[in-house]
Coordinates of C-alpha atoms in Angstrom, one line a residue:
Chain A
X226 CA 172.8 -116.5 -14.6
X227 CA 171.9 -114.6 -11.9
X228 CA 174.2 -111.7 -10.7
X229 CA 172.0 -109.6 -7.4
X230 CA 174.1 -106.6 -6.8
X231 CA 173.7 -104.7 -3.4
X232 CA 170.3 -104.9 -3.8
X233 CA 168.2 -103.2 -1.3
X234 CA 164.5 -102.8 -1.1
X235 CA 162.2 -101.6 1.5
X236 CA 158.3 -101.2 2.0
X237 CA 157.2 -98.4 3.0
X238 CA 153.8 -98.3 4.9
X239 CA 151.7 -94.8 6.4
X240 CA 153.7 -94.7 9.2
X241 CA 157.2 -95.9 9.1
X242 CA 159.3 -97.4 6.6
X243 CA 160.1 -101.3 6.7
X244 CA 163.8 -102.6 5.4
X245 CA 163.9 -105.6 4.1
X246 CA 166.2 -106.1 2.4
X247 CA 169.9 -104.6 3.4
X248 CA 172.6 -105.6 0.2
X249 CA 172.1 -108.8 -1.4
X250 CA 175.6 -109.9 -3.4
X251 CA 174.2 -113.0 -4.7
X252 CA 175.8 -115.3 -8.1
X253 CA 174.4 -117.9 -9.6
X254 CA 175.8 -120.0 -12.1
X255 CA 173.5 -121.8 -14.6
X256 CA 172.9 -125.1 -13.9
X257 CA 172.8 -124.9 -10.2
X258 CA 170.4 -126.6 -7.6
X259 CA 169.8 -123.4 -5.3
X260 CA 167.7 -123.4 -1.9
X261 CA 166.9 -120.3 0.2
X262 CA 166.0 -120.8 3.2
X263 CA 165.3 -118.4 6.1
X264 CA 162.8 -117.6 9.0
X265 CA 159.1 -116.3 7.8
X266 CA 160.4 -111.7 7.8
X267 CA 164.1 -112.7 6.5
X268 CA 163.3 -111.3 3.2
X269 CA 162.8 -114.2 1.6
X270 CA 160.8 -114.5 -0.1
X271 CA 161.1 -110.6 -1.3
X272 CA 164.1 -112.2 -3.1
X273 CA 162.5 -114.1 -4.5
X274 CA 159.2 -112.1 -5.7
X275 CA 162.7 -109.7 -6.7
X276 CA 164.3 -112.4 -9.2
X277 CA 160.8 -113.2 -10.7
X278 CA 160.6 -109.6 -12.2
X279 CA 157.5 -109.9 -9.9
X280 CA 158.3 -107.1 -7.3
X281 CA 161.0 -103.9 -8.1
X282 CA 164.3 -103.4 -5.6
X283 CA 165.4 -100.1 -4.6
X284 CA 169.2 -100.1 -4.8
X285 CA 171.9 -102.3 -6.4
X286 CA 171.7 -104.4 -9.9
X287 CA 169.6 -107.5 -11.2
X288 CA 170.9 -109.6 -13.9
X289 CA 169.3 -111.9 -15.6
X290 CA 170.7 -114.2 -18.0
X291 CA 173.1 -110.9 -19.0
X292 CA 170.4 -108.9 -18.8
X293 CA 169.3 -105.9 -16.8
X294 CA 166.8 -106.4 -14.7
X295 CA 165.7 -102.4 -13.9
X296 CA 163.4 -99.7 -15.2
X297 CA 161.8 -102.6 -17.7
X298 CA 158.9 -101.5 -19.2
X299 CA 155.7 -103.9 -18.1
X300 CA 155.7 -105.4 -21.2
X301 CA 159.1 -106.0 -21.4
X302 CA 158.9 -107.5 -17.7
X303 CA 156.6 -110.3 -19.2
X304 CA 158.5 -111.5 -21.8
X305 CA 161.6 -111.9 -19.6
X306 CA 158.7 -113.3 -17.2
X307 CA 157.7 -115.7 -20.3
X308 CA 160.9 -116.4 -21.9
X309 CA 163.5 -116.9 -18.7
X310 CA 161.8 -117.7 -16.1
X311 CA 159.3 -120.7 -14.5
X312 CA 157.1 -120.5 -10.9
X313 CA 156.3 -123.0 -8.2
X314 CA 154.4 -121.9 -6.4
X315 CA 153.7 -123.3 -2.7
X316 CA 149.1 -122.8 -3.1
X317 CA 149.9 -124.6 -7.3
X318 CA 148.3 -121.3 -8.8
X319 CA 146.6 -122.9 -11.5
X320 CA 143.2 -121.3 -12.6
X321 CA 140.5 -124.1 -11.8
X322 CA 138.3 -123.6 -14.6
X323 CA 141.3 -125.4 -16.9
X324 CA 141.5 -129.0 -17.6
X325 CA 145.8 -129.5 -16.7
X326 CA 146.4 -129.5 -20.6
X327 CA 144.9 -126.5 -20.8
X328 CA 147.0 -125.3 -17.9
X329 CA 150.2 -126.4 -19.0
X330 CA 149.6 -124.7 -21.9
X331 CA 149.0 -121.5 -20.8
X332 CA 152.4 -120.2 -20.9
X333 CA 152.8 -121.3 -24.4
X334 CA 149.4 -119.0 -24.7
X335 CA 151.6 -115.6 -24.1
X336 CA 154.1 -116.7 -26.7
X337 CA 151.7 -117.1 -29.7
X338 CA 152.5 -120.1 -30.1
X339 CA 149.9 -121.5 -32.2
X340 CA 146.8 -124.1 -30.8
X341 CA 147.7 -127.8 -31.9
X342 CA 151.2 -127.3 -31.3
X343 CA 149.7 -125.7 -27.5
X344 CA 148.5 -128.9 -27.1
X345 CA 151.1 -131.1 -27.8
X346 CA 153.6 -129.6 -26.4
X347 CA 151.9 -129.8 -22.5
X348 CA 150.6 -133.3 -23.0
X349 CA 154.4 -134.3 -23.6
X350 CA 155.2 -132.3 -20.5
X351 CA 152.5 -133.5 -18.3
X352 CA 154.1 -137.4 -19.1
X353 CA 157.4 -135.7 -18.3
X354 CA 155.7 -135.5 -14.8
X355 CA 154.1 -138.6 -14.5
X356 CA 150.3 -137.2 -16.0
X357 CA 149.2 -137.7 -19.0
X358 CA 146.5 -139.8 -17.6
X359 CA 145.3 -136.4 -15.8
X360 CA 145.5 -134.5 -18.8
X361 CA 141.4 -133.6 -18.8
X362 CA 141.5 -133.2 -15.3
X363 CA 140.9 -129.9 -13.8
X364 CA 142.6 -128.9 -10.3
X365 CA 139.6 -129.9 -8.3
X366 CA 139.8 -133.3 -9.0
X367 CA 144.0 -134.2 -8.5
X368 CA 145.7 -134.4 -5.4
X369 CA 148.3 -131.8 -4.1
X370 CA 151.0 -133.9 -5.4
X371 CA 149.6 -133.7 -8.1
X372 CA 148.6 -130.3 -8.7
X373 CA 152.2 -129.0 -7.6
X374 CA 153.0 -131.8 -10.9
X375 CA 150.6 -130.1 -13.0
X376 CA 152.2 -126.4 -11.8
X377 CA 155.6 -128.1 -12.2
X378 CA 155.0 -128.6 -15.6
X379 CA 153.0 -125.7 -16.2
X380 CA 156.6 -123.4 -15.4
X381 CA 158.7 -125.9 -17.4
X382 CA 157.0 -126.3 -21.3
X383 CA 158.2 -122.4 -21.9
X384 CA 161.7 -123.5 -21.4
X385 CA 162.8 -121.0 -18.8
X386 CA 166.9 -120.5 -17.6
X387 CA 165.4 -120.5 -14.3
X388 CA 163.0 -122.3 -11.9
X389 CA 161.6 -120.4 -9.4
X390 CA 160.0 -122.1 -7.1
X391 CA 158.3 -120.7 -3.5
X392 CA 157.8 -123.1 -1.1
X393 CA 156.4 -125.9 -3.5
X394 CA 156.6 -128.3 -1.0
X395 CA 154.8 -126.3 1.6
X396 CA 151.6 -127.3 1.3
X397 CA 151.9 -131.3 0.6
X398 CA 153.3 -134.4 2.6
X399 CA 156.8 -135.5 3.1
X400 CA 156.4 -138.7 0.9
X401 CA 154.9 -136.2 -2.1
X402 CA 157.4 -133.8 -1.1
X403 CA 160.3 -136.4 -2.0
X404 CA 158.4 -136.9 -5.7
X405 CA 158.2 -133.0 -6.4
X406 CA 162.1 -132.6 -5.4
X407 CA 162.9 -136.0 -7.7
X408 CA 161.3 -133.8 -10.3
X409 CA 163.1 -131.0 -9.7
X410 CA 166.5 -132.6 -9.8
X411 CA 165.2 -134.4 -13.0
X412 CA 164.7 -130.5 -14.5
X413 CA 168.3 -129.8 -13.2
X414 CA 169.9 -132.1 -14.9
X415 CA 168.7 -130.8 -18.3
X416 CA 171.0 -128.1 -17.2
X417 CA 168.3 -125.2 -15.4
X418 CA 168.8 -123.5 -13.1
X419 CA 166.7 -123.9 -10.0
X420 CA 166.0 -121.7 -7.1
X421 CA 163.4 -123.3 -4.3
X422 CA 162.8 -121.6 -1.7
X423 CA 161.7 -122.6 1.5
X424 CA 162.2 -123.5 5.5
X425 CA 162.7 -127.7 5.4
X426 CA 165.8 -129.0 6.3
X427 CA 165.4 -132.1 4.5
X428 CA 164.4 -130.3 1.2
X429 CA 167.9 -127.8 1.5
X430 CA 169.7 -130.9 1.8
X431 CA 168.7 -132.2 -1.8
X432 CA 170.3 -129.2 -3.4
X433 CA 173.4 -128.6 -4.3
X434 CA 174.2 -125.2 -2.5
X435 CA 171.9 -123.7 0.3
X436 CA 171.6 -119.7 0.9
X437 CA 170.9 -118.8 4.3
X438 CA 169.1 -115.1 4.6
X439 CA 168.4 -113.4 8.2
X440 CA 167.2 -109.9 8.7
X441 CA 167.4 -109.0 4.9
X442 CA 171.1 -110.0 4.5
X443 CA 172.6 -113.2 3.6
X444 CA 174.1 -115.0 6.6
X445 CA 175.9 -117.5 4.3
X446 CA 175.8 -118.9 0.8
Chain B
X192 CA 142.8 -109.1 -36.5
X193 CA 140.7 -112.3 -35.8
X194 CA 142.4 -113.9 -33.0
X195 CA 141.1 -117.7 -33.3
X196 CA 143.2 -118.1 -29.9
X197 CA 142.3 -115.7 -27.8
X198 CA 138.5 -116.2 -28.8
X199 CA 138.6 -119.7 -28.0
X200 CA 140.9 -118.2 -24.2
X201 CA 137.8 -115.9 -24.1
X202 CA 134.6 -118.4 -24.9
X203 CA 136.5 -121.4 -22.8
X204 CA 135.9 -118.0 -20.4
X205 CA 132.4 -117.6 -20.7
X206 CA 132.0 -120.9 -21.2
X207 CA 133.1 -121.9 -17.8
X208 CA 131.0 -119.1 -16.4
X209 CA 127.7 -118.9 -17.2
X210 CA 126.1 -116.8 -14.2
X211 CA 128.6 -114.4 -14.5
X212 CA 128.1 -114.1 -17.7
X213 CA 124.4 -114.3 -18.0
X214 CA 124.4 -111.5 -15.0
X215 CA 126.2 -109.2 -16.4
X216 CA 124.1 -109.9 -19.9
X217 CA 120.7 -108.9 -18.3
X218 CA 120.8 -105.4 -17.8
X219 CA 122.2 -105.1 -21.1
X220 CA 120.0 -107.5 -22.8
X221 CA 116.5 -106.0 -21.2
X222 CA 117.9 -102.3 -21.9
X223 CA 117.7 -102.2 -25.8
X224 CA 114.6 -105.2 -25.9
X225 CA 112.9 -101.3 -23.9
X226 CA 114.2 -99.3 -26.2
X227 CA 112.8 -101.3 -29.1
X228 CA 109.6 -101.9 -27.6
X229 CA 108.6 -98.8 -26.6
X230 CA 109.7 -97.0 -29.5
X231 CA 107.5 -99.5 -31.8
X232 CA 104.9 -98.9 -29.0
X233 CA 105.2 -95.5 -29.3
X234 CA 105.3 -95.8 -33.6
X235 CA 101.6 -97.7 -33.6
X236 CA 100.5 -95.1 -31.2
X237 CA 101.2 -92.6 -33.8
X238 CA 100.3 -94.1 -36.5
X239 CA 97.0 -95.1 -34.9
X240 CA 95.6 -91.3 -34.7
X241 CA 97.1 -90.5 -37.8
X242 CA 95.3 -93.1 -39.1
X243 CA 92.4 -91.3 -37.0
X244 CA 92.9 -87.8 -39.2
X245 CA 93.6 -89.5 -42.2
X246 CA 96.1 -89.6 -44.7
X247 CA 95.3 -86.8 -46.8
X248 CA 93.9 -84.3 -44.5
X249 CA 97.0 -82.2 -43.5
X250 CA 97.1 -80.4 -46.5
X251 CA 93.4 -79.5 -47.0
X252 CA 91.0 -77.0 -45.8
X253 CA 87.3 -75.4 -46.5
X254 CA 85.9 -72.1 -47.7
X255 CA 82.2 -71.5 -47.8
X256 CA 80.4 -67.9 -47.7
X257 CA 78.6 -66.4 -45.1
X258 CA 77.2 -63.7 -44.4
X259 CA 79.4 -60.4 -43.9
X260 CA 80.1 -58.4 -40.9
X261 CA 81.9 -54.6 -41.8
X262 CA 80.5 -52.5 -44.3
X263 CA 82.3 -52.4 -46.7
X264 CA 82.5 -50.4 -50.2
X265 CA 78.8 -48.9 -49.8
X266 CA 77.7 -52.6 -49.2
X267 CA 75.9 -52.9 -46.1
X268 CA 77.0 -55.7 -43.0
X269 CA 75.5 -58.7 -43.0
X270 CA 75.1 -58.8 -46.5
X271 CA 75.1 -63.3 -48.6
X272 CA 77.8 -64.2 -49.5
X273 CA 77.5 -66.5 -52.4
X274 CA 80.7 -68.5 -54.1
X275 CA 79.9 -69.3 -57.8
X276 CA 81.6 -71.9 -60.1
X277 CA 83.4 -68.8 -61.4
X278 CA 85.2 -68.1 -58.3
X279 CA 86.4 -71.5 -58.3
X280 CA 88.2 -71.1 -61.4
X281 CA 89.5 -67.6 -60.6
X282 CA 91.4 -69.8 -58.0
X283 CA 92.9 -71.9 -60.0
X284 CA 93.8 -68.8 -61.8
X285 CA 95.5 -67.1 -59.3
X286 CA 96.8 -69.0 -56.3
X287 CA 99.6 -71.6 -57.2
X288 CA 100.0 -72.5 -54.5
X289 CA 96.4 -74.9 -54.6
X290 CA 96.7 -77.6 -56.1
X291 CA 93.2 -79.3 -56.5
X292 CA 89.6 -78.0 -55.7
X293 CA 86.3 -80.1 -54.9
X294 CA 83.6 -77.7 -55.2
X295 CA 80.3 -79.1 -53.6
X296 CA 76.6 -78.1 -53.2
X297 CA 74.3 -80.3 -51.5
X298 CA 70.4 -81.1 -51.4
X299 CA 69.6 -82.2 -47.7
X300 CA 66.7 -85.2 -47.4
X301 CA 65.4 -84.9 -51.0
X302 CA 63.1 -88.3 -52.4
X303 CA 65.2 -91.3 -54.2
X304 CA 63.6 -93.9 -55.0
X305 CA 64.5 -97.7 -56.8
X306 CA 61.8 -99.5 -58.4
X307 CA 58.9 -99.9 -55.2
X308 CA 62.3 -98.5 -52.5
X309 CA 62.5 -95.4 -51.3
X310 CA 65.0 -93.1 -49.4
X311 CA 65.5 -89.6 -48.4
X312 CA 69.2 -88.9 -49.1
X313 CA 71.1 -86.3 -49.4
X314 CA 72.4 -85.3 -52.9
X315 CA 75.8 -83.6 -53.7
X316 CA 77.1 -81.8 -56.5
X317 CA 80.7 -82.5 -57.1
X318 CA 84.1 -82.3 -59.4
X319 CA 85.6 -85.8 -59.9
X320 CA 88.3 -84.6 -57.8
X321 CA 86.7 -84.5 -54.8
X322 CA 87.7 -88.0 -54.5
X323 CA 91.0 -87.3 -54.4
X324 CA 91.3 -84.8 -51.8
X325 CA 88.5 -86.1 -49.2
X326 CA 89.5 -89.3 -47.8
X327 CA 86.3 -91.0 -50.3
X328 CA 87.2 -94.7 -52.1
X329 CA 85.5 -96.1 -54.9
X330 CA 83.6 -99.5 -54.0
X331 CA 82.6 -100.4 -57.1
X332 CA 82.1 -98.9 -60.6
X333 CA 83.9 -95.4 -60.8
X334 CA 83.4 -92.2 -59.6
X335 CA 82.3 -89.0 -61.4
X336 CA 84.8 -87.9 -64.4
X337 CA 85.3 -85.0 -66.4
X338 CA 83.1 -86.4 -69.1
X339 CA 79.8 -85.8 -66.9
X340 CA 80.5 -82.3 -66.5
X341 CA 80.8 -81.4 -69.6
X342 CA 77.8 -83.8 -71.4
X343 CA 76.3 -82.5 -67.8
X344 CA 75.1 -86.2 -67.6
X345 CA 72.1 -87.6 -65.7
X346 CA 74.9 -90.1 -63.2
X347 CA 75.0 -90.9 -60.0
X348 CA 77.7 -92.4 -57.3
X349 CA 75.5 -94.4 -54.8
X350 CA 77.2 -94.2 -51.0
X351 CA 77.8 -97.8 -49.8
X352 CA 74.9 -98.0 -47.1
X353 CA 72.5 -96.3 -50.2
X354 CA 73.6 -98.8 -52.4
X355 CA 72.7 -101.7 -50.2
X356 CA 69.0 -100.5 -49.2
X357 CA 68.4 -100.7 -52.7
X358 CA 70.5 -103.1 -54.2
X359 CA 70.7 -105.1 -51.7
X360 CA 73.8 -107.9 -53.3
X361 CA 72.8 -106.8 -56.5
X362 CA 75.7 -104.6 -58.7
X363 CA 73.3 -101.5 -58.7
X364 CA 76.5 -100.2 -61.8
X365 CA 74.1 -99.3 -64.9
X366 CA 71.0 -99.1 -62.9
X367 CA 68.5 -95.6 -62.9
X368 CA 67.6 -94.1 -59.9
X369 CA 65.1 -91.4 -59.7
X370 CA 66.2 -88.4 -57.8
X371 CA 62.9 -86.1 -57.2
X372 CA 61.3 -87.8 -60.5
X373 CA 64.2 -87.5 -62.0
X374 CA 66.1 -90.3 -63.5
X375 CA 69.7 -91.0 -62.5
X376 CA 71.7 -94.1 -63.4
X377 CA 74.0 -95.2 -61.4
X378 CA 77.8 -95.6 -62.1
X379 CA 80.1 -95.9 -59.0
X380 CA 79.6 -96.9 -55.7
X381 CA 81.9 -95.0 -53.0
X382 CA 82.5 -95.0 -49.4
X383 CA 85.3 -94.0 -46.8
X384 CA 89.0 -95.1 -46.8
X385 CA 88.1 -95.5 -42.8
X386 CA 84.7 -96.1 -41.0
X387 CA 84.4 -93.0 -38.5
X388 CA 81.2 -92.1 -36.7
X389 CA 81.4 -88.7 -38.3
X390 CA 81.6 -90.3 -42.5
X391 CA 78.9 -92.0 -41.8
X392 CA 77.2 -89.8 -44.2
X393 CA 79.4 -90.9 -46.8
X394 CA 77.8 -94.4 -46.4
X395 CA 74.3 -92.5 -47.3
X396 CA 74.9 -89.4 -49.8
X397 CA 74.2 -89.6 -53.2
X398 CA 77.2 -87.7 -55.2
X399 CA 76.0 -86.3 -58.8
X400 CA 78.3 -83.4 -60.6
X401 CA 77.9 -80.3 -59.7
X402 CA 76.2 -79.0 -63.3
X403 CA 73.7 -81.5 -63.5
X404 CA 72.3 -81.1 -60.2
X405 CA 71.6 -77.4 -60.7
X406 CA 70.2 -77.4 -64.6
X407 CA 68.3 -80.9 -63.6
X408 CA 66.6 -78.7 -60.3
X409 CA 66.2 -75.3 -61.5
X410 CA 69.0 -74.2 -58.6
X411 CA 71.4 -71.0 -59.4
X412 CA 75.4 -72.3 -59.7
X413 CA 76.9 -71.4 -56.4
X414 CA 78.0 -74.1 -54.8
X415 CA 78.1 -74.9 -50.9
X416 CA 81.6 -74.9 -49.9
X417 CA 84.6 -76.0 -51.8
X418 CA 87.1 -78.5 -50.3
X419 CA 90.9 -77.6 -51.5
X420 CA 94.0 -79.4 -50.8
X421 CA 97.3 -77.2 -51.7
X422 CA 100.6 -78.5 -53.8
X423 CA 102.8 -80.4 -52.1
X424 CA 105.7 -78.4 -49.6
X425 CA 103.8 -75.7 -49.3
X426 CA 101.4 -75.2 -45.6
X427 CA 97.9 -75.7 -46.4
X428 CA 97.9 -72.7 -44.0
X429 CA 99.5 -70.2 -46.9
X430 CA 97.1 -71.5 -49.4
X431 CA 94.1 -70.8 -47.1
X432 CA 94.8 -67.0 -46.7
X433 CA 95.8 -66.5 -50.3
X434 CA 92.1 -68.1 -51.3
X435 CA 90.5 -66.1 -49.0
X436 CA 92.2 -63.2 -49.9
X437 CA 90.9 -63.4 -54.1
X438 CA 87.4 -64.2 -52.8
X439 CA 87.4 -61.1 -50.7
X440 CA 88.8 -58.8 -53.4
X441 CA 86.5 -60.3 -55.7
X442 CA 82.5 -60.3 -53.0
X443 CA 83.6 -56.5 -52.5
X444 CA 84.3 -57.9 -48.3
X445 CA 86.5 -55.5 -46.1
X446 CA 89.5 -57.5 -46.0
X447 CA 89.6 -57.8 -42.4
X448 CA 85.8 -58.9 -42.0
X449 CA 86.5 -62.5 -39.8
X450 CA 83.1 -63.3 -42.0
X451 CA 82.1 -63.4 -45.6
X452 CA 84.5 -65.5 -46.0
X453 CA 84.4 -68.5 -44.0
X454 CA 87.2 -71.5 -44.2
X455 CA 88.8 -74.0 -41.8
X456 CA 91.4 -76.7 -41.8
X457 CA 93.1 -78.7 -39.4
X458 CA 97.0 -77.7 -39.9
X459 CA 97.0 -76.6 -36.8
X460 CA 94.9 -79.7 -34.6
X461 CA 97.5 -81.8 -36.6
X462 CA 100.1 -80.0 -35.6
X463 CA 99.9 -79.9 -32.3
X464 CA 99.2 -84.3 -32.8
X465 CA 102.6 -83.1 -34.0
X466 CA 103.9 -81.8 -31.5
X467 CA 102.7 -84.4 -29.1
X468 CA 103.9 -87.4 -30.4
X469 CA 107.7 -85.5 -30.3
X470 CA 106.8 -84.7 -26.7
X471 CA 106.3 -88.7 -26.6
X472 CA 109.0 -90.7 -28.6
X473 CA 111.5 -88.3 -26.6
X474 CA 109.9 -89.1 -23.1
X475 CA 110.8 -92.4 -24.9
X476 CA 113.5 -92.2 -26.3
X477 CA 114.9 -91.2 -22.7
X478 CA 113.6 -93.5 -20.8
X479 CA 114.9 -96.2 -23.5
X480 CA 118.4 -94.6 -23.4
X481 CA 117.8 -94.4 -19.7
X482 CA 117.4 -98.2 -19.8
X483 CA 120.3 -98.4 -21.8
X484 CA 122.7 -96.4 -19.6
X485 CA 121.7 -98.4 -16.9
X486 CA 122.4 -101.9 -18.3
X487 CA 126.2 -100.8 -19.4
X488 CA 126.9 -98.9 -15.7
X489 CA 125.8 -103.0 -15.3
X490 CA 128.1 -104.5 -17.2
X491 CA 131.2 -101.7 -16.1
X492 CA 130.3 -102.5 -12.3
X493 CA 129.8 -106.5 -12.8
X494 CA 132.7 -106.6 -15.0
X495 CA 134.5 -104.6 -11.9
X496 CA 133.4 -107.4 -9.1
X497 CA 134.8 -109.4 -11.7
X498 CA 137.9 -109.1 -12.4
X499 CA 138.6 -107.9 -8.8
X500 CA 136.9 -111.8 -8.4
X501 CA 139.8 -113.2 -11.0
X502 CA 142.1 -110.7 -9.3
X503 CA 144.0 -114.5 -8.2
X504 CA 143.8 -115.6 -12.4
X505 CA 145.4 -112.6 -13.6
X506 CA 148.3 -112.4 -11.5
X507 CA 149.2 -115.8 -12.0
X508 CA 148.2 -114.8 -15.9
X509 CA 151.0 -111.6 -15.7
X510 CA 153.4 -114.0 -13.9
X511 CA 152.8 -116.3 -16.5
X512 CA 154.6 -114.0 -18.4
X513 CA 150.8 -112.1 -20.1
X514 CA 152.1 -108.5 -21.0
X515 CA 149.2 -105.7 -20.3
X516 CA 148.3 -105.4 -23.4
X517 CA 146.9 -108.5 -23.5
X518 CA 145.1 -108.9 -19.8
X519 CA 143.3 -105.0 -20.9
X520 CA 142.5 -106.8 -24.4
X521 CA 141.3 -110.4 -22.5
X522 CA 139.1 -108.1 -20.7
X523 CA 138.3 -105.3 -23.1
X524 CA 137.2 -108.3 -25.7
X525 CA 134.5 -110.3 -23.7
X526 CA 133.1 -107.2 -22.4
X527 CA 131.8 -105.9 -26.3
X528 CA 131.5 -109.4 -26.5
X529 CA 129.1 -109.6 -24.2
X530 CA 127.2 -106.6 -24.6
X531 CA 127.0 -107.1 -27.8
X532 CA 126.1 -110.1 -28.0
X533 CA 122.2 -109.2 -24.9
X534 CA 122.4 -105.9 -27.2
X535 CA 121.6 -108.7 -30.2
X536 CA 119.1 -110.6 -28.8
X537 CA 117.2 -108.2 -26.4
X538 CA 117.3 -106.2 -30.5
X539 CA 116.0 -109.4 -31.8
X540 CA 113.2 -110.1 -28.7
X541 CA 112.6 -106.2 -29.3
X542 CA 111.8 -106.6 -33.4
X543 CA 110.1 -109.9 -32.7
X544 CA 107.6 -109.0 -30.3
X545 CA 106.8 -105.8 -31.9
X546 CA 106.5 -108.0 -34.9
X547 CA 104.7 -109.9 -33.6
X548 CA 101.8 -107.5 -31.6
X549 CA 101.5 -105.6 -36.3
X550 CA 101.3 -109.3 -38.0
X551 CA 98.5 -110.2 -34.9
X552 CA 96.8 -107.4 -35.7
X553 CA 96.9 -107.9 -39.2
X554 CA 96.1 -111.3 -39.3
X555 CA 93.1 -111.1 -36.9
X556 CA 91.9 -107.8 -38.3
X557 CA 91.9 -106.1 -34.6
X558 CA 91.1 -102.6 -35.2
X559 CA 91.6 -100.5 -32.1
X560 CA 91.2 -96.4 -32.5
X561 CA 94.5 -95.1 -31.1
X562 CA 96.4 -98.3 -32.0
X563 CA 98.0 -99.3 -35.7
X564 CA 101.0 -101.1 -36.9
X565 CA 103.6 -100.7 -34.7
X566 CA 106.9 -100.7 -36.2
X567 CA 110.4 -101.1 -35.2
X568 CA 112.9 -98.4 -36.1
X569 CA 115.7 -100.0 -37.8
X570 CA 117.7 -97.4 -38.0
X571 CA 117.3 -96.4 -34.1
X572 CA 117.9 -100.2 -34.0
X573 CA 121.2 -100.3 -35.2
X574 CA 122.1 -97.0 -34.1
X575 CA 122.0 -99.1 -30.2
X576 CA 123.3 -101.7 -31.6
X577 CA 126.9 -99.6 -33.2
X578 CA 125.7 -97.4 -29.3
X579 CA 126.3 -100.5 -27.4
X580 CA 129.7 -101.8 -29.0
X581 CA 130.8 -98.2 -28.2
X582 CA 129.3 -98.9 -24.8
X583 CA 130.7 -102.1 -24.1
X584 CA 134.3 -101.1 -25.2
X585 CA 134.1 -98.0 -22.4
X586 CA 131.9 -100.8 -19.9
X587 CA 135.2 -102.8 -20.3
X588 CA 137.4 -100.4 -20.4
X589 CA 138.2 -99.1 -16.6
X590 CA 137.7 -102.9 -15.2
X591 CA 140.1 -103.6 -18.0
X592 CA 142.8 -101.3 -17.2
X593 CA 142.5 -102.2 -13.4
X594 CA 143.2 -105.5 -14.3
X595 CA 146.4 -105.2 -16.7
X596 CA 147.9 -103.1 -13.3
X597 CA 146.8 -106.3 -11.2
X598 CA 150.3 -106.4 -8.9
X599 CA 150.9 -110.5 -9.2
X600 CA 152.5 -109.8 -6.1
X601 CA 149.3 -108.4 -3.9
X602 CA 147.7 -111.0 -5.9
X603 CA 149.5 -114.3 -5.6
X604 CA 149.7 -113.5 -2.1
X605 CA 148.0 -116.8 0.0
X606 CA 145.6 -115.9 2.3

């Protein structure tokens, strides 16, 4: 599903160049449940951005579901993000002026799905994360755990092949973290590849495979 | 194509961000309103001033005879020139630029009586055409006609004030008044179209056929002056030149003599006022469009700030699969929609206020010397609206491009 071959990435600042990823090789099979661990500065966020087609890499090759992700137009990037990937962020990143239902439905808007169908699907996915009763609430009326579940529902609605989660439990207490992780497990059982970036051992223990990054190279996988 | 989803998305955003929307709209609203209002007031000022001139004044001139200033063909200087009805006929025959001729002969302060009432009035000997050349209007009955002239009838048209003096509330039509002991039948009442201080004499004078007057009172058939209107599409100054040249030839006057044939027209004065209003109008346009531009720049500015404010939102949308095109389209449509709506409201309010002033002045019969019937220039209004939509596009374009180029990694970075 995901293949990284000798990925290099540097950030140019005004005075020096920061070599963040120094040749990453990873092969993640479809339906895998993987966590990426590493201290801050290890390059795990950069790697996730590259996997999410939010950032470009300098060298190497990245295949996502068989497509080479390189030199794409912004439109193609948007298309792959929309159809293959689902994002879950540490800070949820819900749109504050939209209700839970509208937030969940948003990716389908960019797939040009009919409005009525969008609403129905959104309710269906909210039901899956146990928030059907909260469909018409705004994010600021919900707890962090609830918001994250809305965000997961949103990432799932476009039926992606891969879920990329960046510290999804970073802002949650341990009880809600467990709830969220259980949802991820459920999602994974449906055959969706799940990738979680985390620095918590309890979280990584719940995944099937742990990739450890250190100073831009893979320490173990 | 009308994309319902896109509009629902935009309306949703606008509804949830009312203050932002209102602030954006205000500049444009005010700009359009000012443009419409200023132009409306300008048009009111213009029609007010031109109303003072009188509608028929533009192509009118006066010609009269006076003492010559230069000797010519054996005639000495200082000779009195008398214009006759033959001159009138000659002008009509030979100067094609002339449309209408109205001769006038005056007898000042003549004794006029009706039953036991009497007064001293100015008597005017005229042709029927005079009522069409000068800004006069028949209030009752009729003015002179060709039969009066042909049959040399003893008929009179009296000024409205004189009529009131002699007949009070009664109708004067068919009554006989005595002018210097001779009975004239009253056939009509006349007055000036607009009552201005310099037109008061029109309410007091008594008009009779020119030939009747000369015959009845034993006067030579000469005229004091002629009012002449030039035909349409001819500048009165062109006709004036030809008329004066013709009269100079007919009366053996030196072609360079500034006197002999006196003449006057108000074309130049009117031209000056026209130019003045061109100036005023350009100024109003300048101010109005300036205000509008400031409004549009304001929209662009606020849209830029909004894009900044929405960086995160745009980042999220991009992560969820929004194409750059859809982001540009979203920001642009919002910008155009806000400008067009605000512009339309400004147009509406401007029209309502200018129309309201016009209506109020009409309904309450408010009359001022220099302001009359302000009108909204609808073409300018619609032009402004079209311009606004274009401007809204331009105003939104820069922010939209910026929005499309938002880097989702940067946008989604947690502080």
